[in-house]
Coordinates of C-alpha atoms and ligand atoms in Angstrom, one line a residue:
X30 CA 13.2 -11.2 9.2
X31 CA 15.2 -10.9 11.8
X32 CA 16.5 -7.0 13.8
X33 CA 19.3 -6.9 15.0
X34 CA 20.5 -4.1 17.1
X35 CA 24.6 -3.2 19.0
X36 CA 25.5 -1.0 21.1
X37 CA 28.0 0.1 23.1
X38 CA 28.8 3.3 24.7
X39 CA 28.2 5.6 27.9
X40 CA 24.3 5.6 27.9
X41 CA 22.8 2.3 29.9
X42 CA 23.2 0.0 26.7
X43 CA 19.1 -1.8 27.5
X44 CA 16.9 0.6 27.2
X45 CA 18.5 2.3 24.3
X46 CA 18.2 -1.5 23.1
X47 CA 15.3 -2.5 23.7
X48 CA 13.9 0.8 22.1
X49 CA 15.8 -0.1 18.8
X50 CA 14.4 -3.2 18.9
X51 CA 10.1 -1.9 19.0
X52 CA 11.6 -0.1 15.6
X53 CA 12.9 -3.2 14.0
X54 CA 10.0 -5.6 15.0
X55 CA 8.4 -5.5 12.0
X56 CA 11.4 -7.6 11.0
X57 CA 10.3 -10.3 13.0
X58 CA 8.4 -11.0 16.5
X59 CA 8.7 -14.8 17.0
X60 CA 10.6 -13.8 20.2
X61 CA 13.1 -11.7 21.1
X62 CA 16.4 -11.2 23.6
X63 CA 18.7 -8.4 24.3
X64 CA 22.2 -9.7 26.0
X65 CA 24.4 -7.3 28.0
X66 CA 28.2 -7.4 29.5
X67 CA 29.1 -6.6 32.6
X68 CA 31.6 -6.2 34.7
X69 CA 33.1 -8.4 31.9
X70 CA 29.8 -11.3 32.0
X71 CA 27.2 -11.9 30.2
X72 CA 23.4 -11.5 31.3
X73 CA 20.4 -12.0 28.8
X74 CA 17.5 -12.3 28.4
X75 CA 15.1 -13.4 25.7
X76 CA 11.5 -13.9 26.0
X77 CA 8.8 -16.3 23.0
X78 CA 6.1 -13.8 21.2
X79 CA 5.8 -10.3 20.6
X80 CA 8.7 -7.7 21.5
X81 CA 6.6 -6.6 25.0
X82 CA 7.4 -9.7 26.8
X83 CA 11.0 -8.5 26.6
X84 CA 10.0 -5.5 27.7
X85 CA 8.2 -7.2 30.5
X86 CA 10.6 -9.4 31.8
X87 CA 12.8 -7.0 32.1
X88 CA 10.5 -4.7 33.3
X89 CA 10.9 -6.8 36.5
X90 CA 14.6 -7.2 36.3
X91 CA 16.1 -5.1 34.4
X92 CA 19.6 -5.3 32.5
X93 CA 20.7 -2.2 33.6
X94 CA 24.4 -0.9 34.6
X95 CA 25.9 -2.3 31.1
X96 CA 27.1 0.7 28.4
X97 CA 27.6 -2.5 25.7
X98 CA 25.3 -4.7 24.3
X99 CA 23.6 -6.4 21.5
X100 CA 19.5 -6.8 21.1
X101 CA 17.1 -9.6 18.1
X102 CA 14.2 -9.5 16.8
X103 CA 13.2 -13.2 15.5
X104 CA 11.3 -14.7 12.3
X105 CA 12.3 -18.3 12.9
X106 CA 14.2 -20.1 9.9
X107 CA 16.2 -23.1 11.8
X108 CA 14.7 -24.2 15.1
X109 CA 10.4 -23.8 16.1
X110 CA 10.0 -20.3 17.2
X111 CA 10.2 -20.8 20.8
X112 CA 12.4 -18.9 24.5
X113 CA 15.4 -21.8 23.5
X114 CA 15.5 -20.9 20.3
X115 CA 16.1 -17.0 20.8
X116 CA 19.0 -15.2 20.6
X117 CA 21.6 -13.6 21.6
X118 CA 22.3 -17.2 21.2
X119 CA 25.4 -17.7 23.6
X120 CA 28.2 -20.5 23.1
X121 CA 29.0 -24.4 25.0
X122 CA 31.4 -21.6 27.2
X123 CA 29.1 -18.6 28.3
X124 CA 32.0 -17.1 26.7
X125 CA 30.3 -15.2 24.3
X126 CA 27.2 -13.4 23.0
X127 CA 26.1 -13.3 18.8
X128 CA 22.6 -11.6 17.0
X129 CA 22.4 -13.4 13.9
X130 CA 20.2 -12.6 10.5
X131 CA 20.2 -14.6 8.0
X132 CA 20.3 -18.2 7.2
X133 CA 24.0 -19.9 7.2
X134 CA 23.7 -23.4 5.1
X135 CA 26.6 -24.8 5.9
X136 CA 25.4 -25.6 9.7
X137 CA 24.5 -29.7 9.7
X138 CA 28.7 -29.9 8.7
X139 CA 29.6 -27.6 11.1
X140 CA 28.1 -28.8 13.9
X141 CA 29.2 -32.1 13.1
X142 CA 32.4 -31.5 13.3
X143 CA 32.1 -29.3 16.2
X144 CA 29.8 -31.8 18.0
X145 CA 32.5 -34.1 17.4
X146 CA 35.2 -32.0 19.3
X147 CA 33.3 -32.1 22.3
X148 CA 30.8 -28.3 21.6
X149 CA 27.1 -28.5 22.8
X150 CA 24.5 -27.5 21.3
X151 CA 21.0 -26.5 23.2
X152 CA 19.8 -25.1 20.6
X153 CA 17.4 -26.0 16.8
X154 CA 19.6 -23.0 15.5
X155 CA 22.4 -22.6 12.4
X156 CA 23.8 -19.7 15.1
X157 CA 24.6 -21.9 17.4
X158 CA 26.6 -22.9 15.4
X159 CA 28.5 -19.7 15.0
X160 CA 28.8 -19.2 18.3
X161 CA 30.5 -22.4 19.1
X162 CA 32.8 -21.8 15.8
X163 CA 33.9 -18.5 16.8
X164 CA 34.8 -19.8 20.4
X165 CA 36.6 -22.6 19.4
X166 CA 38.9 -19.9 17.1
X167 CA 38.7 -17.3 20.6
X168 CA 39.8 -20.8 22.8
X169 CA 43.2 -20.3 20.1
X170 CA 44.4 -17.4 21.6
X171 CA 43.8 -13.7 19.4
X172 CA 41.2 -11.3 19.8
X173 CA 37.4 -11.4 19.2
X174 CA 38.3 -10.4 15.9
X175 CA 40.3 -12.4 14.8
X176 CA 38.2 -15.3 16.6
X177 CA 35.6 -14.1 14.0
X178 CA 36.8 -13.3 10.9
X179 CA 38.6 -16.8 11.7
X180 CA 35.2 -18.3 11.8
X181 CA 33.5 -15.9 8.8
X182 CA 36.3 -18.2 6.5
X183 CA 35.1 -21.3 6.9
X184 CA 29.9 -19.6 6.8
X185 CA 28.1 -20.5 4.8
X186 CA 25.1 -18.9 4.0
X187 CA 24.3 -15.5 3.9
X188 CA 24.4 -13.3 7.6
X189 CA 24.8 -10.8 9.6
X190 CA 25.7 -11.2 12.9
X191 CA 27.4 -9.0 15.9
X192 CA 28.9 -10.5 18.8
X193 CA 30.3 -9.7 22.5
X194 CA 32.6 -11.8 24.7
X195 CA 33.4 -11.6 28.6
X196 CA 37.1 -11.5 27.4
X197 CA 37.7 -8.7 25.8
X198 CA 39.4 -6.1 27.4
X199 CA 37.3 -2.9 26.7
X200 CA 34.2 -3.2 25.7
X201 CA 32.8 -4.3 21.8
X202 CA 31.0 -5.7 19.2
X203 CA 32.6 -7.1 16.6
X204 CA 30.0 -7.0 13.7
X205 CA 30.4 -9.5 10.2
X206 CA 28.5 -9.2 7.5
X207 CA 27.3 -11.6 3.8
X208 CA 23.7 -10.7 2.3
X209 CA 21.5 -9.5 4.7
X210 CA 22.0 -5.4 5.4
X211 CA 23.9 -4.2 8.7
X212 CA 24.5 -0.1 9.4
X213 CA 26.8 1.6 11.9
X214 CA 25.5 5.1 13.5
X215 CA 27.9 7.1 15.0
X216 CA 26.2 9.0 18.0
X217 CA 29.0 11.0 20.2
X218 CA 30.9 8.5 22.7
X219 CA 29.2 6.3 21.9
X220 CA 28.6 3.4 18.5
X221 CA 25.7 1.9 17.3
X222 CA 24.1 -0.8 14.4
X223 CA 21.1 -2.0 13.3
X224 CA 20.2 -4.0 10.1
X225 CA 17.6 -0.8 9.2
X226 CA 18.3 2.9 10.1
X227 CA 14.6 3.7 11.6
X228 CA 16.0 1.6 15.1
X229 CA 18.6 4.4 15.7
X230 CA 17.0 7.6 13.7
X231 CA 16.0 9.1 17.3
X232 CA 19.5 9.2 18.0
X233 CA 22.0 9.2 15.0
X234 CA 22.1 9.9 11.3
X235 CA 25.2 9.5 10.4
X236 CA 24.9 5.9 9.2
X237 CA 27.8 3.8 7.1
X238 CA 26.9 0.8 5.3
X239 CA 28.8 -1.9 5.9
X240 CA 29.3 -4.0 2.2
X241 CA 29.2 -7.8 1.4
X242 CA 32.4 -9.3 3.0
X243 CA 33.0 -6.7 6.0
X244 CA 34.0 -7.0 9.1
X245 CA 34.4 -4.4 11.4
X246 CA 35.1 -3.8 15.8
X247 CA 32.7 -1.7 17.5
X248 CA 33.7 0.9 20.4
X249 CA 32.6 3.6 21.6
X250 CA 35.0 5.9 20.1
X251 CA 33.5 4.5 16.4
X252 CA 34.0 1.4 14.7
X253 CA 37.5 0.2 12.3
X254 CA 36.4 -1.9 8.8
X255 CA 37.9 -4.6 6.8
X256 CA 37.1 -5.9 3.6
X257 CA 37.3 -9.1 2.4
X258 CA 40.8 -9.6 2.0
X259 CA 41.3 -8.4 5.6
X260 CA 42.2 -5.1 4.5
X261 CA 41.1 -1.7 6.0
X262 CA 38.7 -1.0 4.4
X263 CA 36.8 3.0 4.3
X264 CA 34.0 2.9 3.8
X265 CA 31.8 6.5 3.3
X266 CA 29.2 8.4 6.1
X267 CA 26.1 9.1 5.1
X268 CA 23.6 11.1 6.2
X269 CA 20.0 10.2 6.1
X270 CA 17.0 12.5 6.5
X271 CA 14.4 10.8 7.6
X272 CA 12.8 12.5 10.1
X273 CA 12.6 10.1 13.4
X274 CA 8.6 11.3 13.7
X275 CA 8.0 9.6 10.8
X276 CA 8.3 6.4 12.5
X277 CA 5.9 7.1 15.4
X278 CA 1.2 6.7 14.6
X279 CA 0.7 9.7 14.4
X280 CA -3.1 9.1 16.4
X281 CA -3.5 6.6 14.0
X282 CA -3.8 3.1 15.6
X283 CA -2.6 1.4 13.8
X284 CA 1.2 1.9 11.7
X285 CA -0.7 0.8 8.5
X286 CA -4.0 3.1 8.9
X287 CA -1.1 6.2 9.2
X288 CA 0.7 4.6 6.3
X289 CA -2.2 4.3 3.7
X290 CA -3.7 8.0 4.2
X291 CA -0.1 9.6 4.1
X292 CA 0.5 8.3 0.2
X293 CA -1.4 11.2 -1.5
X294 CA 1.9 12.9 0.3
X295 CA 4.3 9.9 -0.5
X296 CA 2.5 10.3 -4.5
X297 CA 3.7 13.7 -4.5
X298 CA 7.1 13.7 -2.6
X299 CA 7.7 11.4 -6.0
X300 CA 7.2 12.7 -8.4
X301 CA 8.1 16.0 -6.7
X302 CA 11.6 18.4 -8.3
X303 CA 11.1 15.2 -11.3
X304 CA 8.6 16.3 -13.8
X305 CA 9.1 19.4 -15.4
X306 CA 5.1 20.3 -16.6
X307 CA 5.9 23.3 -17.9
X308 CA 8.9 21.9 -20.4
X309 CA 6.8 19.3 -20.4
X310 CA 9.9 17.0 -19.1
X311 CA 10.7 14.5 -17.2
X312 CA 14.4 14.3 -15.5
X313 CA 15.4 10.6 -13.7
X314 CA 19.2 11.4 -14.3
X315 CA 19.3 9.3 -10.3
X316 CA 19.4 6.6 -13.3
X317 CA 23.3 7.1 -13.5
X318 CA 25.3 5.6 -16.4
X319 CA 21.7 4.7 -17.2
X320 CA 20.6 7.7 -18.0
X321 CA 23.5 9.6 -20.6
X322 CA 22.7 9.1 -23.9
X323 CA 21.6 7.0 -26.1
X324 CA 22.3 4.0 -23.1
X325 CA 18.1 3.8 -23.0
X326 CA 17.6 4.5 -26.7
X327 CA 20.2 1.3 -26.8
X328 CA 17.5 -1.2 -24.5
X329 CA 15.2 -4.2 -26.3
X330 CA 12.9 -5.1 -24.0
X331 CA 13.4 -5.2 -20.0
X332 CA 13.2 -7.1 -16.9
X333 CA 11.2 -6.1 -14.2
X334 CA 12.0 -8.3 -11.2
X335 CA 10.6 -8.4 -7.1
X336 CA 8.1 -10.2 -4.9
X337 CA 5.8 -10.1 -3.2
X338 CA 3.6 -6.4 -3.1
X339 CA 6.1 -5.3 -6.0
X340 CA 5.8 -7.9 -8.4
X341 CA 2.5 -6.3 -8.5
X342 CA 4.0 -3.6 -9.6
X343 CA 5.4 -4.8 -11.6
X344 CA 2.7 -6.3 -13.1
X345 CA 1.5 -2.5 -14.2
X346 CA 4.8 -1.1 -14.6
X347 CA 4.7 -3.5 -17.5
X348 CA 1.4 -2.0 -19.0
X349 CA 2.8 1.3 -18.6
X350 CA 6.0 0.3 -20.9
X351 CA 4.5 -1.5 -23.2
X352 CA 2.2 0.9 -23.8
X353 CA 3.8 4.2 -23.2
X354 CA 7.6 3.0 -25.2
X355 CA 6.2 -0.3 -26.8
X356 CA 8.7 -2.4 -26.0
X357 CA 8.5 -6.2 -24.5
X358 CA 8.5 -6.2 -20.8
X359 CA 8.4 -10.1 -18.9
X360 CA 7.3 -9.7 -15.0
X361 CA 9.4 -12.3 -12.6
X362 CA 9.4 -13.5 -9.0
X363 CA 12.4 -12.7 -7.7
X364 CA 12.9 -16.4 -7.2
X365 CA 11.7 -18.4 -10.4
X366 CA 14.1 -16.1 -12.2
X367 CA 17.6 -17.2 -11.9
X368 CA 16.0 -20.9 -12.6
X369 CA 14.3 -20.4 -15.7
X370 CA 18.4 -19.8 -16.9
X371 CA 16.5 -16.2 -19.0
X372 CA 18.1 -15.0 -21.8
X373 CA 19.5 -11.2 -21.5
X374 CA 22.4 -9.4 -23.2
X375 CA 22.9 -5.6 -23.0
X376 CA 20.5 -4.5 -24.9
X377 CA 18.4 -6.3 -20.9
X378 CA 17.8 -4.2 -19.3
X379 CA 16.8 -5.6 -15.3
X380 CA 14.7 -3.0 -12.7
X381 CA 14.9 -4.0 -9.5
X382 CA 11.5 -3.4 -8.4
X383 CA 12.1 -3.9 -3.7
X384 CA 10.2 -1.3 -1.3
X385 CA 13.3 -2.1 1.2
X386 CA 16.1 -2.6 -1.7
X387 CA 16.9 -6.5 0.2
X388 CA 15.1 -8.9 -0.8
X389 CA 17.3 -11.6 -0.6
X390 CA 14.9 -13.1 -4.4
X391 CA 15.1 -10.3 -6.1
X392 CA 19.1 -8.8 -4.6
X393 CA 19.9 -12.1 -6.5
X394 CA 17.6 -12.0 -8.9
X395 CA 19.5 -8.3 -10.4
X396 CA 22.8 -9.9 -9.5
X397 CA 21.6 -13.0 -12.7
X398 CA 19.8 -9.9 -14.9
X399 CA 24.2 -8.7 -14.1
X400 CA 25.9 -11.5 -14.6
X401 CA 24.6 -12.4 -18.0
X402 CA 25.4 -9.3 -19.0
X403 CA 22.2 -7.0 -18.1
X404 CA 22.1 -2.6 -17.4
X405 CA 20.8 -3.2 -14.2
X406 CA 18.8 -0.4 -13.1
X407 CA 15.9 -0.3 -8.8
X408 CA 13.4 1.3 -7.3
X409 CA 13.9 1.5 -4.1
X410 CA 12.7 2.4 -1.1
X411 CA 15.3 2.9 1.2
X412 CA 18.7 4.8 0.5
X413 CA 21.1 3.6 0.2
X414 CA 19.4 -0.1 0.7
X415 CA 21.4 -3.1 -0.7
X416 CA 19.3 -3.1 -4.3
X417 CA 20.2 0.6 -4.6
X418 CA 24.2 -0.4 -4.2
X419 CA 24.5 -3.1 -7.2
X420 CA 21.7 -1.1 -9.7
X421 CA 24.1 1.3 -12.0
X422 CA 21.4 3.6 -11.0
X423 CA 18.1 4.3 -9.2
X424 CA 14.8 5.8 -9.2
X425 CA 13.5 6.0 -5.7
X426 CA 9.9 6.1 -4.2
X427 CA 10.0 8.6 -1.5
X428 CA 7.3 6.7 0.7
X429 CA 8.7 7.7 3.6
X430 CA 9.9 4.5 6.4
X431 CA 7.4 1.6 5.5
X432 CA 6.4 -0.1 9.3
X433 CA 3.5 -2.2 8.3
X434 CA 4.6 -4.9 7.3
X435 CA 1.4 -4.9 4.8
X436 CA 2.4 -2.7 2.1
X437 CA 0.8 -0.2 1.0
X438 CA 2.2 3.5 0.4
X439 CA 5.3 1.6 -0.7
X440 CA 3.4 0.2 -3.4
X441 CA 1.2 3.3 -4.7
X442 CA 4.8 5.5 -4.5
X443 CA 6.3 2.4 -6.6
X444 CA 3.9 2.6 -9.5
X445 CA 4.0 6.3 -9.6
X446 CA 8.0 5.3 -9.6
X447 CA 6.9 2.8 -12.7
X448 CA 5.1 5.1 -13.7
X449 CA 7.8 7.9 -14.4
X450 CA 10.1 5.6 -15.3
X451 CA 8.6 4.8 -18.6
X452 CA 7.9 8.3 -19.7
X453 CA 11.3 8.5 -19.3
X454 CA 11.8 6.4 -21.6
X455 CA 9.6 7.3 -24.2
X456 CA 11.6 10.9 -23.8
X457 CA 14.8 8.7 -24.1
X458 CA 13.4 7.0 -27.0
X459 CA 12.1 10.1 -28.7
X460 CA 8.3 10.0 -28.5
X461 CA 6.1 12.8 -27.4
X462 CA 6.1 12.9 -23.9
X463 CA 3.1 16.5 -23.1
X464 CA 0.2 17.3 -20.8
X465 CA -1.8 14.4 -21.2
X466 CA 1.0 12.5 -19.8
X467 CA 1.8 14.6 -17.0
X468 CA -1.0 17.2 -15.9
X469 CA -2.7 13.8 -14.8
X470 CA 0.3 13.6 -12.4
X471 CA -0.6 16.9 -10.4
X472 CA -4.2 16.0 -9.7
X473 CA -3.4 12.3 -8.7
X474 CA -3.3 12.9 -4.4
X475 CA -6.2 15.2 -4.3
X476 CA -7.7 11.8 -6.2
X477 CA -6.7 9.5 -3.4
X478 CA -7.3 11.6 -1.0
X479 CA -11.0 11.6 -2.6
X480 CA -10.4 7.6 -2.1
X481 CA -9.4 8.4 1.8
X482 CA -12.7 9.9 1.9
X483 CA -14.5 6.3 1.9
X484 CA -13.5 5.1 5.2
X485 CA -16.9 5.3 6.8
X486 CA -18.5 2.8 3.7
X487 CA -15.5 0.7 3.8
X488 CA -15.9 0.4 7.2
X489 CA -19.2 -0.2 7.2
X490 CA -18.8 -2.9 4.4
X491 CA -16.1 -4.6 6.5
X492 CA -18.7 -4.9 8.8
X493 CA -21.4 -6.1 6.5
X494 CA -18.5 -9.3 5.6
X495 CA -16.1 -9.6 7.7
X496 CA -16.8 -13.1 8.6
X497 CA -17.2 -14.2 4.8
X498 CA -13.6 -17.4 4.8
X499 CA -12.3 -16.6 0.9
X500 CA -13.4 -14.0 -1.8
X501 CA -12.7 -13.5 -4.6
X502 CA -10.8 -10.5 -6.5
X503 CA -11.7 -9.8 -10.6
X504 CA -10.6 -7.3 -12.4
X505 CA -9.6 -6.8 -15.9
X506 CA -6.5 -4.5 -18.1
X507 CA -4.0 -2.5 -15.6
X508 CA -6.5 -3.6 -12.7
X509 CA -6.2 -7.6 -13.3
X510 CA -2.6 -6.7 -11.1
X511 CA -5.0 -4.1 -8.5
X512 CA -7.2 -7.5 -8.1
X513 CA -4.6 -9.5 -7.1
X514 CA -3.3 -7.2 -4.3
X515 CA -6.5 -6.5 -3.1
X516 CA -5.9 -10.1 -2.6
X517 CA -3.4 -9.8 -1.6
X518 CA -3.6 -7.6 1.2
X519 CA -7.0 -9.1 2.3
X520 CA -5.1 -13.1 3.1
X521 CA -2.0 -11.2 4.5
X522 CA -4.4 -8.7 7.1
X523 CA -7.2 -10.7 8.0
X524 CA -6.4 -14.5 7.2
X525 CA -9.0 -14.8 4.7
X526 CA -9.1 -16.6 1.7
X527 CA -8.4 -14.4 -1.3
X528 CA -7.6 -15.0 -5.0
X529 CA -6.8 -11.9 -7.7
X530 CA -7.8 -13.3 -10.3
X531 CA -8.1 -11.8 -14.4
X532 CA -12.7 -11.2 -14.2
X533 CA -12.0 -13.1 -17.9
X534 CA -11.5 -15.9 -17.4
X535 CA -13.8 -16.6 -13.5
X536 CA -15.5 -18.4 -16.4
X537 CA -12.5 -21.2 -16.3
X538 CA -12.8 -22.4 -13.2
X539 CA -13.4 -19.5 -9.8
X540 CA -16.9 -19.3 -11.7
X541 CA -17.7 -23.0 -8.9
X542 CA -16.6 -21.2 -6.5
X543 CA -19.6 -18.9 -6.6
X544 CA -22.3 -18.8 -3.8
X545 CA -24.2 -16.8 -1.3
X546 CA -21.8 -16.6 0.8
X547 CA -18.3 -15.2 -1.4
X548 CA -17.9 -12.1 -1.9
X549 CA -16.8 -10.6 -5.4
X550 CA -14.9 -7.5 -5.5
X551 CA -15.8 -6.0 -8.9
X552 CA -13.2 -3.6 -10.2
X553 CA -15.7 -1.8 -12.6
X554 CA -12.8 1.4 -14.3
X555 CA -11.4 2.6 -16.7
X556 CA -11.7 1.9 -20.7
X557 CA -15.7 1.3 -21.8
X558 CA -14.8 -2.0 -23.9
X559 CA -13.4 -2.8 -20.6
X560 CA -15.9 -1.5 -17.4
X561 CA -18.1 -3.1 -19.5
X562 CA -17.1 -6.7 -19.8
X563 CA -16.3 -6.4 -16.2
X564 CA -20.0 -5.3 -15.9
X565 CA -20.7 -8.5 -17.4
X566 CA -19.0 -11.1 -15.2
X567 CA -20.8 -9.0 -12.4
X568 CA -24.3 -10.8 -13.9
X569 CA -22.6 -13.3 -14.4
X570 CA -21.5 -14.1 -10.2
X571 CA -25.0 -12.9 -9.3
X572 CA -26.7 -15.5 -11.8
X573 CA -25.6 -17.2 -8.7
X574 CA -25.9 -15.4 -5.7
X575 CA -22.8 -13.9 -5.2
X576 CA -22.3 -10.9 -3.4
X577 CA -20.6 -8.2 -4.8
X578 CA -19.0 -5.3 -4.0
X579 CA -18.5 -3.1 -7.0
X580 CA -15.9 -0.3 -7.3
X581 CA -16.2 1.9 -10.5
X582 CA -15.0 5.3 -11.5
X583 CA -17.9 5.8 -13.1
X584 CA -21.9 6.2 -13.2
X585 CA -23.1 4.3 -9.9
X586 CA -26.3 3.7 -11.2
X587 CA -25.1 1.7 -14.0
X588 CA -24.6 -0.9 -10.9
X589 CA -27.7 0.4 -9.1
X590 CA -29.3 -3.1 -7.8
X591 CA -26.9 -5.1 -9.1
X592 CA -23.9 -4.5 -6.7
X593 CA -24.8 -5.0 -3.4
X594 CA -22.5 -2.7 -2.8
X595 CA -20.5 0.1 -4.7
X596 CA -17.5 2.3 -3.6
X597 CA -17.0 5.2 -6.8
X598 CA -13.2 6.7 -6.6
X599 CA -12.9 9.4 -8.7
X600 CA -11.6 9.3 -12.5
X601 CA -7.8 10.0 -13.1
X602 CA -6.6 9.2 -15.9
X603 CA -6.1 5.4 -17.7
X604 CA -2.6 4.6 -15.7
X605 CA -3.0 6.1 -12.8
X606 CA -6.2 5.0 -12.0
X607 CA -5.3 1.9 -10.6
X608 CA -3.2 3.6 -7.9
X609 CA -6.6 5.1 -6.5
X610 CA -8.2 2.3 -7.8
X611 CA -5.9 0.2 -5.1
X612 CA -6.9 2.5 -2.2
X613 CA -10.2 1.5 -1.0
X614 CA -9.4 -1.7 -1.8
X615 CA -5.7 -1.6 1.3
X616 CA -8.8 0.3 3.2
X617 CA -11.1 -2.7 3.6
X618 CA -8.2 -5.1 4.1
X619 CA -7.6 -3.1 7.5
X620 CA -10.4 -2.8 8.5
X621 CA -11.6 -6.3 8.0
X622 CA -8.7 -7.2 9.6
X623 CA -9.2 -5.2 12.6
X624 CA -12.4 -6.3 12.9
X625 CA -11.6 -10.0 13.0
X626 CA -9.8 -8.6 15.6
X627 CA -5.8 -9.9 14.3
X628 CA -2.6 -8.4 14.6
X629 CA -2.7 -5.8 11.4
X630 CA 1.2 -5.0 11.1
X631 CA 2.6 -7.2 12.4
X632 CA -0.2 -11.0 11.1
X633 CA 1.3 -14.0 11.4
X634 CA 4.2 -15.3 10.5
X635 CA 5.2 -12.3 8.0
X636 CA 8.1 -10.2 7.3
X637 CA 8.5 -7.2 6.2
X638 CA 12.1 -7.6 4.8
X639 CA 12.8 -11.0 3.9
X640 CA 16.4 -11.4 3.7
X641 CA 16.3 -14.8 2.6
X642 CA 15.7 -17.3 -0.3
Ligands
G6P24 C1 7.4 -9.6 2.3 C2 6.3 -8.2 2.5 C3 5.9 -7.2 1.6 C4 6.3 -7.1 0.4 C5 7.7 -8.2 0.1 C6 8.5 -7.5 -0.6 O1 6.9 -10.2 1.2 O2 6.4 -8.8 3.8 O3 5.1 -6.4 1.9 O4 5.7 -6.4 -1.0 O5 8.6 -8.6 0.8 O6 9.7 -6.4 0.0 P1 10.2 -6.0 -1.2 O7 11.8 -4.7 -0.1 O8 11.2 -6.0 -1.8 O9 9.0 -4.6 -2.1

């Protein structure tokens, strides 16, 4: 949802910024642009479309010789994706350049006021309003810092912005944050800023996360930060241990494929150190105050809050918690929760599930639960992200950086984290946690590796069906959310219309869609009574000439002659089976996307972190 990066220091800024943007492109790829400050002047280059086009433009006409600059990769909100609307955005007098991630809600009102004062607008963006607003404050005299401070007071909405100006005496960047993430990175005689640490890992591991309301001034000597009241603020420096090599493709054609293949390891990393197989205990002391004796025992209801793929993880989490702990669980989309005026008090634990920890809708829902008196925890993959900062306690998924826009390894790691969470809750409430619960975890990475080994067969299935225009995914019980996730992956990656449905509901509508052109992916796993019912549903599909791709952990013989394609996966425990089942569906979506010539790592119109509501 727009990536921003900034640099001030002794190196040539443009190549550094371009490299940083290449790590942020998953946040948006409608346009990209760079601006540098050289000899007190601003020079910008922007291009519509992917970063590659900006890179080619800069190869032809480099922006060299400057130690200060800003870069931006855009996911369009206000104004079409075009070169004209690309960032950095300059003010009417070209005395400052600004990059922005977020939405300025009162931009129309501000624009009308500024237009009446004679300010010119060359773009359709809300960002240009901020550029002119800051410029108007600069006109009144004073520093860039003072102008930004004054301007942000007039702004309503969500923003992470960074500004450079011709008028500054020395190279400096002024940045402000309210909502979308912004972090500062420190090198030797150089200071960075970015939306995400991934942009800077090649250069530094030392970061400061800005808080909402913070304004920072960056120079080559470091950064000074002020809080929303204008008082000097000490923000802790944090050392991030992510390995820069993890954000390379490592020989794979796409990040998505690499990340699918990293799942056995990501799962292992997510439960390692948290499960004591000998003592039969789960340790989630990272839940902080929530892990204190008696707290979880006093929880009577749980609200799981998430968006997209993380919402599918929440649906599986509901099964885990209700079946293992017998506490009622509600699952909500982040974007819906606060508008239904949820019933929350101190006996409710709200758990926000978010890979990025910065999805605006999930954050709003989490805040709504907290403001109504609920206790607040999160499952997140990103250390220091906003979700982890507003929650009382965190269960990190240790999936490592996920770059592919469609979530894969983060999803299965969320399922593992939710399982641990349910067991921990069970333990905290005095119920038995034993080998039956824990031992299957030890076998899970191997089972996932075996599911991954079906890739050649799945590639063949993709070849047979990639021209289909619709797909239906069916599952029951724990596999219903997996059917939803399989359909979502296919939609995101291949632009094929796909629906996930509870298998038993097929007869109430989707059965009307079935004909000889509709592949139906049926998940025939889990308890016998459930699997047998899905098999009956397969008969119903075949009776209407549908194409069936069955996935099963049982003897495939029972499906021979019935299903057109059969993918077998290893059988694991009831609770962990969905983690194995989703892997072939990810591979199927990936292979179909590739066959259709789609950009699987950066599907059209999507962004990895959606920091606007
Ligand atoms: C976007 C991404 C999805 C992701 C969703 C929630 O839509 O494209 O892959 O599942 O956001 O993201 P989160 O970071 O909150 O898990």
